[in-house]
Amino acid sequence: MSAIQILFLIGAYFLVLMIISYFTGKNDSNTDFFKAGKQSPWYVVAFGMVGASLSGVTFISVPGWVEASQFSYMQVVLGYLAGYFVVAYVLLPLYYKKNLTSIYEYLLERFGTVSHKTGAFFFFISRVLGASFRLFLVAIVLQQFVFDAIGVPFELTVVLSILLIWVYTNRGGIKTIVWTDTLQTLFMLLAVGLSIFFINNELNWSFGDFLVSQELKKYSQFIFVDNFLDRNHLVKSFVGGMFVTICMTGLDQDMMQKNLTCKTLKDAQKNMVSFSFVLVVATFLFMLLGALLFIYAETRDISIPLMDGKPKSDLLFPEIALNSSLGPTLAITFMLGLIAAAYSSADSALTSLTTSFCVDFLDIEKRKEEQQKQLRKRVHIGMSILLVAVIISFKYILSRNVIDSLLIVAGYTYGPLLGLFAFGILTKNQINDRYVWIVCGLSVVLIAILGNVDEEYLGGYVIGYELLPFNGLLTFLGLFLLRKKSRNTDL
């Protein structure tokens, strides 16, 4: 598939998104931008959230991670499933009861202004880094297989990607995202399904043959319980995954903003539970695809593509889809899935960052009505520029597999949010609000030190995703030290 053909495909896809944006963004009000008028059908939100949760990280990085980690990531995904039930039946009732626009407004009501700003700040850092990780991964694929061929530098690739996202989210915001996510989810799942079909067909296997093959067994171990000290032990992965979901979904304005567009709490809970099971199945399909890619590469002597002179397993899927002999249908399907992955998480991240900054930092709802829309639009532009700068910087500093990097960063940045919300929900204590930022900052510093301690000093114990609950616990204990005399509060 040539670079020109791929550009044409991107243009056609973008045109479809613009059409959706035209119909959903007619009102162009802050109410629709932030809350979609609270009229979103729950099943539409649920299906769209699958694509937003998978994003480019799952689409590219999870298959590329299989050789190094087998199916150990499924242990984390099972933890995700448990976490989604906590989100559905503990956090969502709280948010709907308070009728929040930004979920961090809860911290303002519960503790005070400093806690509110601190929580919003950690979300802001978390989402900027998380969205940048996801779009960076897709941008390097587009660069390697499209834009390098026509002489476009990586920096311009990133600028164009963010510009396209800004254009179709500028008016409709979350109302547009709810509907575009459904299309993006469809293309991503179609891409993985057809990829599995075409590669199996090329290997003269049925899907059943593939599942019982000896080749798959080399990659498919996903329960690791031999050594608790190892990073991928079942208990550590499951617990870490559960807290990752609670934080990266339940305490994340990006994911919760979509849920809060549902008409009722019951609808939002149906959305969350149904979405969680579909996500587990979809992720397992991506793991199977990863194993199949490495099997196919080995049988056809396809080498792992290089990036800056180093093997980059994240690029194996696009290498096989676009440059092998599997035909144009797979290439087109892959590119549609990749484009969907590029936009499905970045567009909602841009919208949620705009929402949080406007509501949590600029107190937009307290400003004159005629000023609110222009302020929101200026912030939307500012968030776009920020994402461009961070994504470009990753090209020069990022060395790990992208999904691994994403989950590690989550351990640092979402921990204070976990501690703040846990303390607010599980206790009735008030705290000395002015010192909250110190507690959260110290917690991150201590976790960063702990996360970089050499395993030989810990008796061979390898720290993994459990950094996140540890971080939350440290923040919780710090808030306990800041508590005032207990009194009843309406939670």
CSV table of C-alpha atoms in Angstrom, one decimal:
chain,number,residue,atom,x,y,z
A,1,MET,CA,0.0,0.0,0.0
A,2,SER,CA,1.6,3.3,-1.1
A,3,ALA,CA,2.0,6.4,1.0
A,4,ILE,CA,-0.4,8.3,-1.3
A,5,GLN,CA,-3.1,5.6,-1.0
A,6,ILE,CA,-2.7,5.7,2.8
A,7,LEU,CA,-3.0,9.5,2.8
A,8,PHE,CA,-6.2,9.2,0.7
A,9,LEU,CA,-7.6,6.8,3.2
A,10,ILE,CA,-6.8,9.1,6.1
A,11,GLY,CA,-8.5,11.9,4.3
A,12,ALA,CA,-11.6,9.9,3.7
A,13,TYR,CA,-11.8,8.8,7.3
A,14,PHE,CA,-11.3,12.3,8.5
A,15,LEU,CA,-14.2,13.4,6.2
A,16,VAL,CA,-16.5,11.0,7.9
A,17,LEU,CA,-15.5,12.3,11.3
A,18,MET,CA,-16.2,15.8,10.1
A,19,ILE,CA,-19.6,14.9,9.0
A,20,ILE,CA,-20.4,13.4,12.5
A,21,SER,CA,-18.9,16.5,14.1
A,22,TYR,CA,-21.2,18.7,11.9
A,23,PHE,CA,-24.4,17.1,13.1
A,24,THR,CA,-23.3,16.7,16.8
A,25,GLY,CA,-21.7,20.1,17.1
A,26,LYS,CA,-24.6,22.3,15.7
A,27,ASN,CA,-25.4,23.7,19.2
A,28,ASP,CA,-21.7,24.5,20.0
A,29,SER,CA,-22.6,25.2,23.6
A,30,ASN,CA,-20.5,24.5,26.7
A,31,THR,CA,-23.2,22.3,28.0
A,32,ASP,CA,-23.0,20.0,25.0
A,33,PHE,CA,-19.2,20.2,25.0
A,34,PHE,CA,-18.8,19.2,28.6
A,35,LYS,CA,-21.8,16.9,29.2
A,36,ALA,CA,-23.5,16.2,25.8
A,37,GLY,CA,-26.7,17.4,27.4
A,38,LYS,CA,-26.7,14.1,29.5
A,39,GLN,CA,-28.6,12.4,26.7
A,40,SER,CA,-26.2,9.8,25.5
A,41,PRO,CA,-27.6,6.2,25.1
A,42,TRP,CA,-25.7,3.9,27.4
A,43,TYR,CA,-25.0,1.3,24.8
A,44,VAL,CA,-23.4,3.8,22.5
A,45,VAL,CA,-21.2,5.1,25.3
A,46,ALA,CA,-20.2,1.5,26.2
A,47,PHE,CA,-19.3,0.4,22.7
A,48,GLY,CA,-17.3,3.6,22.1
A,49,MET,CA,-15.4,3.3,25.3
A,50,VAL,CA,-14.0,0.0,24.2
A,51,GLY,CA,-12.1,1.8,21.4
A,52,ALA,CA,-11.0,4.6,23.6
A,53,SER,CA,-9.7,2.2,26.2
A,54,LEU,CA,-7.9,0.0,23.7
A,55,SER,CA,-6.4,3.0,21.7
A,56,GLY,CA,-3.2,2.8,19.8
A,57,VAL,CA,-1.4,1.3,22.8
A,58,THR,CA,-3.4,-1.9,22.6
A,59,PHE,CA,-3.6,-1.9,18.8
A,60,ILE,CA,0.1,-1.7,18.3
A,61,SER,CA,2.0,-2.2,21.5
A,62,VAL,CA,0.2,-5.2,23.1
A,63,PRO,CA,0.7,-7.5,20.0
A,64,GLY,CA,4.4,-6.3,19.9
A,65,TRP,CA,4.8,-7.1,23.6
A,66,VAL,CA,3.8,-10.8,23.4
A,67,GLU,CA,7.3,-12.2,22.6
A,68,ALA,CA,8.8,-10.6,25.6
A,69,SER,CA,6.0,-11.1,28.1
A,70,GLN,CA,3.9,-14.0,26.7
A,71,PHE,CA,0.2,-13.5,27.7
A,72,SER,CA,1.1,-12.1,31.2
A,73,TYR,CA,-0.7,-8.9,30.4
A,74,MET,CA,-4.0,-10.9,30.7
A,75,GLN,CA,-3.4,-11.1,34.4
A,76,VAL,CA,-3.5,-7.3,34.5
A,77,VAL,CA,-6.6,-7.3,32.3
A,78,LEU,CA,-8.4,-9.6,34.8
A,79,GLY,CA,-7.5,-7.1,37.5
A,80,TYR,CA,-9.1,-4.4,35.2
A,81,LEU,CA,-12.3,-6.3,35.2
A,82,ALA,CA,-12.5,-6.3,39.0
A,83,GLY,CA,-11.7,-2.6,39.0
A,84,TYR,CA,-14.5,-1.7,36.7
A,85,PHE,CA,-17.1,-3.1,39.2
A,86,VAL,CA,-15.6,-0.8,41.9
A,87,VAL,CA,-16.0,2.1,39.5
A,88,ALA,CA,-19.6,1.1,38.6
A,89,TYR,CA,-20.9,0.6,42.1
A,90,VAL,CA,-18.7,2.9,44.3
A,91,LEU,CA,-17.6,5.9,42.2
A,92,LEU,CA,-20.4,6.4,39.7
A,93,PRO,CA,-23.1,6.7,42.4
A,94,LEU,CA,-21.0,9.4,44.0
A,95,TYR,CA,-20.5,11.4,40.8
A,96,TYR,CA,-24.2,11.2,39.9
A,97,LYS,CA,-25.3,12.2,43.3
A,98,LYS,CA,-23.2,15.3,43.2
A,99,ASN,CA,-24.1,16.1,39.6
A,100,LEU,CA,-20.5,16.9,38.7
A,101,THR,CA,-19.1,18.4,35.5
A,102,SER,CA,-15.5,17.6,36.6
A,103,ILE,CA,-15.2,14.7,39.0
A,104,TYR,CA,-12.5,16.7,40.9
A,105,GLU,CA,-15.2,19.1,42.1
A,106,TYR,CA,-15.9,16.4,44.7
A,107,LEU,CA,-12.6,17.1,46.3
A,108,LEU,CA,-13.5,20.8,46.6
A,109,GLU,CA,-16.7,20.0,48.4
A,110,ARG,CA,-15.1,17.3,50.6
A,111,PHE,CA,-11.9,18.9,51.6
A,112,GLY,CA,-11.4,22.4,50.1
A,113,THR,CA,-9.7,24.4,47.3
A,114,VAL,CA,-6.2,23.1,47.6
A,115,SER,CA,-7.3,19.4,47.5
A,116,HIS,CA,-9.5,20.3,44.5
A,117,LYS,CA,-6.6,21.9,42.6
A,118,THR,CA,-4.1,19.2,43.6
A,119,GLY,CA,-6.4,16.4,42.4
A,120,ALA,CA,-7.0,18.3,39.1
A,121,PHE,CA,-3.3,18.9,38.7
A,122,PHE,CA,-2.4,15.2,39.0
A,123,PHE,CA,-5.1,14.3,36.5
A,124,PHE,CA,-3.8,17.0,34.1
A,125,ILE,CA,-0.3,15.6,34.3
A,126,SER,CA,-1.5,12.0,34.0
A,127,ARG,CA,-3.8,12.6,31.0
A,128,VAL,CA,-1.2,14.8,29.1
A,129,LEU,CA,1.4,12.0,29.5
A,130,GLY,CA,-1.1,9.2,28.8
A,131,ALA,CA,-2.6,10.8,25.7
A,132,SER,CA,0.8,11.7,24.4
A,133,PHE,CA,2.0,8.1,24.9
A,134,ARG,CA,-0.9,6.8,22.9
A,135,LEU,CA,-0.7,9.2,20.1
A,136,PHE,CA,3.1,9.0,19.9
A,137,LEU,CA,2.8,5.3,19.2
A,138,VAL,CA,0.5,5.9,16.3
A,139,ALA,CA,2.5,8.8,15.0
A,140,ILE,CA,5.7,6.8,14.8
A,141,VAL,CA,3.9,4.1,12.8
A,142,LEU,CA,2.5,6.7,10.4
A,143,GLN,CA,5.9,8.3,10.1
A,144,GLN,CA,7.7,5.0,9.4
A,145,PHE,CA,5.3,3.8,6.8
A,146,VAL,CA,3.8,6.9,5.3
A,147,PHE,CA,5.4,10.3,5.9
A,148,ASP,CA,9.1,9.3,5.7
A,149,ALA,CA,8.3,8.2,2.1
A,150,ILE,CA,7.2,11.6,1.1
A,151,GLY,CA,9.7,13.6,3.1
A,152,VAL,CA,7.5,14.9,5.9
A,153,PRO,CA,9.4,15.2,9.2
A,154,PHE,CA,8.0,13.6,12.4
A,155,GLU,CA,7.3,17.0,14.0
A,156,LEU,CA,5.0,17.9,11.2
A,157,THR,CA,3.3,14.5,11.4
A,158,VAL,CA,2.4,15.2,15.0
A,159,VAL,CA,1.2,18.8,14.3
A,160,LEU,CA,-1.1,17.6,11.5
A,161,SER,CA,-2.5,14.7,13.7
A,162,ILE,CA,-3.4,17.1,16.5
A,163,LEU,CA,-4.7,19.7,14.1
A,164,LEU,CA,-7.2,17.2,12.6
A,165,ILE,CA,-8.4,16.2,16.1
A,166,TRP,CA,-8.8,19.8,17.1
A,167,VAL,CA,-10.9,20.6,14.0
A,168,TYR,CA,-13.6,17.9,14.7
A,169,THR,CA,-13.7,18.3,18.5
A,170,ASN,CA,-13.7,22.1,18.6
A,171,ARG,CA,-17.5,22.5,18.5
A,172,GLY,CA,-19.2,19.3,19.8
A,173,GLY,CA,-16.7,18.3,22.4
A,174,ILE,CA,-17.8,15.2,24.4
A,175,LYS,CA,-21.1,15.0,22.4
A,176,THR,CA,-19.1,14.4,19.2
A,177,ILE,CA,-16.7,12.1,20.9
A,178,VAL,CA,-19.4,9.7,22.1
A,179,TRP,CA,-20.5,9.1,18.5
A,180,THR,CA,-17.1,9.1,16.8
A,181,ASP,CA,-15.8,6.6,19.4
A,182,THR,CA,-18.4,4.1,18.2
A,183,LEU,CA,-17.1,4.2,14.6
A,184,GLN,CA,-13.5,4.0,15.8
A,185,THR,CA,-14.2,1.0,18.0
A,186,LEU,CA,-15.8,-0.8,15.0
A,187,PHE,CA,-12.8,-0.3,12.8
A,188,MET,CA,-10.3,-1.4,15.5
A,189,LEU,CA,-12.2,-4.6,16.3
A,190,LEU,CA,-12.7,-5.3,12.5
A,191,ALA,CA,-9.0,-4.8,12.0
A,192,VAL,CA,-7.9,-7.3,14.6
A,193,GLY,CA,-10.5,-9.9,13.5
A,194,LEU,CA,-9.6,-9.7,9.8
A,195,SER,CA,-5.9,-9.7,10.6
A,196,ILE,CA,-6.2,-12.9,12.5
A,197,PHE,CA,-8.3,-14.4,9.7
A,198,PHE,CA,-5.9,-13.4,6.9
A,199,ILE,CA,-2.7,-14.5,8.7
A,200,ASN,CA,-4.2,-17.9,9.6
A,201,ASN,CA,-5.4,-18.3,6.1
A,202,GLU,CA,-1.8,-17.6,4.8
A,203,LEU,CA,-0.5,-20.2,7.2
A,204,ASN,CA,-3.2,-22.7,6.1
A,205,TRP,CA,-4.7,-22.8,9.5
A,206,SER,CA,-8.3,-22.5,10.7
A,207,PHE,CA,-8.8,-20.4,13.9
A,208,GLY,CA,-9.2,-23.7,15.8
A,209,ASP,CA,-5.9,-25.1,14.3
A,210,PHE,CA,-4.2,-21.9,15.5
A,211,LEU,CA,-5.6,-22.2,19.1
A,212,VAL,CA,-4.3,-25.8,19.5
A,213,SER,CA,-1.0,-25.3,17.7
A,214,GLN,CA,2.4,-26.0,19.3
A,215,GLU,CA,3.6,-22.6,17.9
A,216,LEU,CA,1.0,-20.8,20.0
A,217,LYS,CA,2.0,-22.6,23.2
A,218,LYS,CA,5.4,-20.9,23.0
A,219,TYR,CA,3.8,-17.5,23.5
A,220,SER,CA,0.5,-18.1,25.4
A,221,GLN,CA,1.4,-18.6,29.1
A,222,PHE,CA,-0.6,-16.0,31.0
A,223,ILE,CA,-0.6,-17.3,34.6
A,224,PHE,CA,2.7,-16.7,36.4
A,225,VAL,CA,2.8,-17.9,40.0
A,226,ASP,CA,6.2,-19.5,40.3
A,227,ASN,CA,8.0,-16.7,42.0
A,228,PHE,CA,6.3,-13.9,43.9
A,229,LEU,CA,9.4,-11.8,43.6
A,230,ASP,CA,9.0,-11.6,39.8
A,231,ARG,CA,7.3,-8.5,38.4
A,232,ASN,CA,4.6,-10.4,36.5
A,233,HIS,CA,3.4,-12.6,39.3
A,234,LEU,CA,-0.4,-13.2,39.2
A,235,VAL,CA,-1.2,-11.5,42.5
A,236,LYS,CA,0.9,-8.4,41.8
A,237,SER,CA,-0.4,-8.1,38.3
A,238,PHE,CA,-4.1,-8.6,39.3
A,239,VAL,CA,-4.0,-6.1,42.2
A,240,GLY,CA,-2.0,-3.6,40.1
A,241,GLY,CA,-4.5,-4.0,37.2
A,242,MET,CA,-7.4,-3.5,39.5
A,243,PHE,CA,-6.0,-0.2,40.9
A,244,VAL,CA,-5.0,0.9,37.4
A,245,THR,CA,-8.6,0.7,36.4
A,246,ILE,CA,-9.9,2.4,39.5
A,247,CYS,CA,-7.6,5.3,38.9
A,248,MET,CA,-7.2,5.5,35.1
A,249,THR,CA,-11.0,5.0,34.6
A,250,GLY,CA,-12.8,5.8,37.8
A,251,LEU,CA,-10.6,8.8,38.9
A,252,ASP,CA,-10.0,10.0,35.4
A,253,GLN,CA,-12.0,12.9,34.0
A,254,ASP,CA,-11.5,11.6,30.4
A,255,MET,CA,-13.2,8.3,30.9
A,256,MET,CA,-15.8,9.5,33.5
A,257,GLN,CA,-16.9,12.4,31.4
A,258,LYS,CA,-18.3,10.0,28.9
A,259,ASN,CA,-20.1,8.0,31.6
A,260,LEU,CA,-21.6,11.2,33.0
A,261,THR,CA,-23.3,11.9,29.7
A,262,CYS,CA,-25.6,9.0,30.2
A,263,LYS,CA,-29.2,9.9,31.3
A,264,THR,CA,-29.2,8.1,34.6
A,265,LEU,CA,-26.9,6.3,37.1
A,266,LYS,CA,-28.5,3.0,36.2
A,267,ASP,CA,-27.6,3.6,32.5
A,268,ALA,CA,-24.1,4.5,33.4
A,269,GLN,CA,-23.6,1.4,35.4
A,270,LYS,CA,-25.0,-0.8,32.6
A,271,ASN,CA,-22.5,0.9,30.3
A,272,MET,CA,-19.6,0.2,32.6
A,273,VAL,CA,-20.3,-3.4,33.3
A,274,SER,CA,-21.0,-4.4,29.7
A,275,PHE,CA,-18.0,-2.4,28.4
A,276,SER,CA,-15.7,-4.2,30.9
A,277,PHE,CA,-16.5,-7.7,29.6
A,278,VAL,CA,-16.2,-6.7,26.0
A,279,LEU,CA,-12.8,-5.1,26.7
A,280,VAL,CA,-11.5,-8.3,28.3
A,281,VAL,CA,-12.4,-10.3,25.2
A,282,ALA,CA,-11.1,-7.7,22.8
A,283,THR,CA,-7.7,-7.5,24.6
A,284,PHE,CA,-7.4,-11.3,24.5
A,285,LEU,CA,-7.9,-11.2,20.8
A,286,PHE,CA,-5.1,-8.7,20.5
A,287,MET,CA,-2.8,-11.0,22.5
A,288,LEU,CA,-3.7,-13.9,20.1
A,289,LEU,CA,-2.9,-11.6,17.2
A,290,GLY,CA,0.5,-10.8,18.8
A,291,ALA,CA,1.4,-14.4,19.0
A,292,LEU,CA,0.2,-15.0,15.4
A,293,LEU,CA,2.4,-12.1,14.2
A,294,PHE,CA,5.5,-13.5,15.7
A,295,ILE,CA,4.7,-17.0,14.4
A,296,TYR,CA,4.1,-15.6,10.9
A,297,ALA,CA,7.3,-13.5,11.1
A,298,GLU,CA,9.4,-16.5,12.0
A,299,THR,CA,8.0,-18.7,9.2
A,300,ARG,CA,8.5,-15.9,6.6
A,301,ASP,CA,11.9,-14.7,7.9
A,302,ILE,CA,10.5,-11.2,8.6
A,303,SER,CA,12.8,-9.2,11.0
A,304,ILE,CA,11.6,-6.9,13.7
A,305,PRO,CA,11.6,-3.4,12.1
A,306,LEU,CA,14.3,-0.9,13.2
A,307,MET,CA,13.7,2.5,14.6
A,308,ASP,CA,16.7,4.8,15.1
A,309,GLY,CA,18.9,1.7,14.5
A,310,LYS,CA,17.2,-0.4,17.2
A,311,PRO,CA,14.6,-3.3,16.9
A,312,LYS,CA,11.1,-1.9,17.7
A,313,SER,CA,8.6,-4.7,18.3
A,314,ASP,CA,5.7,-2.2,18.3
A,315,LEU,CA,6.3,-1.9,14.5
A,316,LEU,CA,5.9,-5.6,13.7
A,317,PHE,CA,2.1,-5.5,13.2
A,318,PRO,CA,2.3,-2.6,10.7
A,319,GLU,CA,5.3,-4.2,9.0
A,320,ILE,CA,3.4,-7.4,8.3
A,321,ALA,CA,0.1,-5.6,7.5
A,322,LEU,CA,1.6,-3.2,5.0
A,323,ASN,CA,4.7,-4.8,3.6
A,324,SER,CA,4.0,-8.5,3.5
A,325,SER,CA,2.2,-10.6,0.8
A,326,LEU,CA,-1.1,-10.7,2.7
A,327,GLY,CA,-2.9,-8.4,0.2
A,328,PRO,CA,-4.5,-5.0,0.1
A,329,THR,CA,-7.6,-5.9,2.2
A,330,LEU,CA,-5.5,-6.4,5.3
A,331,ALA,CA,-3.4,-3.3,4.6
A,332,ILE,CA,-6.6,-1.2,4.3
A,333,THR,CA,-8.2,-2.8,7.3
A,334,PHE,CA,-5.0,-2.2,9.4
A,335,MET,CA,-4.8,1.4,8.4
A,336,LEU,CA,-8.4,2.0,9.3
A,337,GLY,CA,-7.8,0.4,12.6
A,338,LEU,CA,-4.6,2.4,13.2
A,339,ILE,CA,-6.3,5.7,12.2
A,340,ALA,CA,-9.2,4.8,14.6
A,341,ALA,CA,-6.7,4.1,17.3
A,342,ALA,CA,-5.0,7.4,16.7
A,343,TYR,CA,-8.2,9.4,17.2
A,344,SER,CA,-10.1,7.3,19.7
A,345,SER,CA,-8.1,8.2,22.7
A,346,ALA,CA,-6.5,11.5,21.7
A,347,ASP,CA,-9.8,13.2,20.8
A,348,SER,CA,-11.4,12.4,24.2
A,349,ALA,CA,-8.2,13.3,26.0
A,350,LEU,CA,-8.1,16.7,24.4
A,351,THR,CA,-11.8,17.3,25.3
A,352,SER,CA,-11.4,16.2,28.9
A,353,LEU,CA,-8.2,18.3,29.4
A,354,THR,CA,-10.1,21.3,28.1
A,355,THR,CA,-13.0,20.5,30.4
A,356,SER,CA,-10.9,20.0,33.5
A,357,PHE,CA,-8.8,23.1,32.9
A,358,CYS,CA,-11.8,25.2,32.4
A,359,VAL,CA,-13.8,23.9,35.3
A,360,ASP,CA,-11.1,23.1,37.9
A,361,PHE,CA,-8.5,25.8,37.3
A,362,LEU,CA,-10.4,28.7,35.5
A,363,ASP,CA,-13.7,28.3,37.3
A,364,ILE,CA,-15.5,28.9,34.0
A,365,GLU,CA,-19.0,28.4,35.4
A,366,LYS,CA,-18.4,31.5,37.6
A,367,ARG,CA,-17.6,33.8,34.6
A,368,LYS,CA,-20.0,35.8,32.5
A,369,GLU,CA,-22.0,33.7,30.0
A,370,GLU,CA,-20.7,35.6,27.0
A,371,GLN,CA,-17.1,34.9,28.1
A,372,GLN,CA,-17.4,31.1,28.7
A,373,LYS,CA,-17.5,29.9,25.1
A,374,GLN,CA,-14.5,32.0,24.0
A,375,LEU,CA,-12.5,30.9,27.0
A,376,ARG,CA,-13.3,27.2,26.3
A,377,LYS,CA,-12.1,27.6,22.7
A,378,ARG,CA,-8.9,29.3,23.7
A,379,VAL,CA,-8.1,26.5,26.2
A,380,HIS,CA,-8.9,23.9,23.6
A,381,ILE,CA,-6.2,25.4,21.4
A,382,GLY,CA,-3.7,25.6,24.2
A,383,MET,CA,-4.2,22.0,25.1
A,384,SER,CA,-3.6,21.0,21.5
A,385,ILE,CA,-0.3,22.9,21.5
A,386,LEU,CA,0.7,21.2,24.7
A,387,LEU,CA,0.1,17.7,23.4
A,388,VAL,CA,2.1,18.5,20.3
A,389,ALA,CA,5.1,19.5,22.4
A,390,VAL,CA,5.0,16.5,24.7
A,391,ILE,CA,4.5,14.0,21.9
A,392,ILE,CA,7.5,15.3,20.0
A,393,SER,CA,9.7,15.2,23.1
A,394,PHE,CA,8.9,11.4,23.5
A,395,LYS,CA,10.7,10.7,20.3
A,396,TYR,CA,14.0,11.6,22.0
A,397,ILE,CA,13.4,10.3,25.5
A,398,LEU,CA,11.3,7.2,25.3
A,399,SER,CA,13.0,3.8,25.3
A,400,ARG,CA,10.6,1.3,26.8
A,401,ASN,CA,7.7,-0.5,25.2
A,402,VAL,CA,4.9,2.1,25.2
A,403,ILE,CA,2.3,0.2,27.2
A,404,ASP,CA,4.8,-0.7,29.9
A,405,SER,CA,5.8,3.0,30.1
A,406,LEU,CA,2.2,4.1,30.3
A,407,LEU,CA,1.4,1.8,33.2
A,408,ILE,CA,4.6,2.8,35.1
A,409,VAL,CA,3.8,6.5,34.7
A,410,ALA,CA,0.3,5.8,36.0
A,411,GLY,CA,1.8,4.4,39.2
A,412,TYR,CA,3.4,7.8,39.9
A,413,THR,CA,0.7,10.2,38.8
A,414,TYR,CA,-2.6,8.5,39.7
A,415,GLY,CA,-1.5,7.5,43.2
A,416,PRO,CA,-2.3,10.8,44.9
A,417,LEU,CA,-5.8,10.8,43.2
A,418,LEU,CA,-6.3,7.3,44.6
A,419,GLY,CA,-5.3,8.4,48.1
A,420,LEU,CA,-7.4,11.6,48.0
A,421,PHE,CA,-10.6,9.9,46.8
A,422,ALA,CA,-10.1,6.9,49.1
A,423,PHE,CA,-9.7,9.1,52.2
A,424,GLY,CA,-12.8,11.1,51.2
A,425,ILE,CA,-15.0,8.1,50.6
A,426,LEU,CA,-13.8,5.8,53.4
A,427,THR,CA,-13.4,8.3,56.3
A,428,LYS,CA,-15.5,11.1,57.6
A,429,ASN,CA,-12.4,13.2,58.6
A,430,GLN,CA,-11.8,16.7,57.5
A,431,ILE,CA,-8.1,17.6,56.9
A,432,ASN,CA,-5.9,20.7,56.9
A,433,ASP,CA,-6.4,21.4,53.3
A,434,ARG,CA,-3.6,23.8,52.8
A,435,TYR,CA,-0.9,21.1,53.2
A,436,VAL,CA,-2.5,18.5,50.9
A,437,TRP,CA,-0.2,19.4,48.0
A,438,ILE,CA,2.9,18.7,50.2
A,439,VAL,CA,1.6,15.2,51.1
A,440,CYS,CA,0.8,14.3,47.5
A,441,GLY,CA,4.2,15.6,46.3
A,442,LEU,CA,6.1,13.7,48.9
A,443,SER,CA,4.2,10.5,48.1
A,444,VAL,CA,5.2,10.8,44.4
A,445,VAL,CA,8.9,11.5,45.4
A,446,LEU,CA,9.0,8.5,47.7
A,447,ILE,CA,7.4,6.2,45.1
A,448,ALA,CA,9.8,7.4,42.5
A,449,ILE,CA,12.7,6.5,44.7
A,450,LEU,CA,11.2,3.1,45.6
A,451,GLY,CA,10.5,2.4,41.9
A,452,ASN,CA,14.1,2.9,41.0
A,453,VAL,CA,15.6,0.8,43.8
A,454,ASP,CA,17.7,-2.0,42.4
A,455,GLU,CA,16.1,-5.4,42.9
A,456,GLU,CA,19.2,-6.8,44.6
A,457,TYR,CA,18.6,-4.4,47.5
A,458,LEU,CA,15.0,-5.8,47.9
A,459,GLY,CA,16.0,-9.5,48.1
A,460,GLY,CA,15.3,-10.0,44.4
A,461,TYR,CA,11.8,-8.5,44.6
A,462,VAL,CA,11.0,-6.8,41.3
A,463,ILE,CA,8.6,-3.9,41.7
A,464,GLY,CA,5.8,-3.7,39.1
A,465,TYR,CA,2.4,-2.2,38.8
A,466,GLU,CA,1.8,-2.4,42.6
A,467,LEU,CA,3.5,1.0,42.8
A,468,LEU,CA,0.1,2.5,42.2
A,469,PRO,CA,-1.7,1.1,45.3
A,470,PHE,CA,1.5,1.8,47.3
A,471,ASN,CA,1.4,5.4,46.2
A,472,GLY,CA,-2.3,5.7,47.1
A,473,LEU,CA,-1.6,4.2,50.5
A,474,LEU,CA,1.2,6.6,51.2
A,475,THR,CA,-1.1,9.5,50.3
A,476,PHE,CA,-3.9,8.1,52.4
A,477,LEU,CA,-1.5,7.8,55.5
A,478,GLY,CA,-0.3,11.4,54.9
A,479,LEU,CA,-3.8,12.7,54.8
A,480,PHE,CA,-4.5,10.8,58.0
A,481,LEU,CA,-1.8,12.8,59.6
A,482,LEU,CA,-3.5,16.0,58.4
A,483,ARG,CA,-6.9,15.1,59.8
A,484,LYS,CA,-8.9,17.4,62.0
A,485,LYS,CA,-11.4,16.4,64.7
A,486,SER,CA,-13.9,13.9,63.1
A,487,ARG,CA,-17.3,15.1,62.4
A,488,ASN,CA,-20.2,13.8,60.3
A,489,THR,CA,-20.2,14.8,56.6
A,490,ASP,CA,-22.6,14.2,53.9
A,491,LEU,CA,-20.7,12.0,51.5
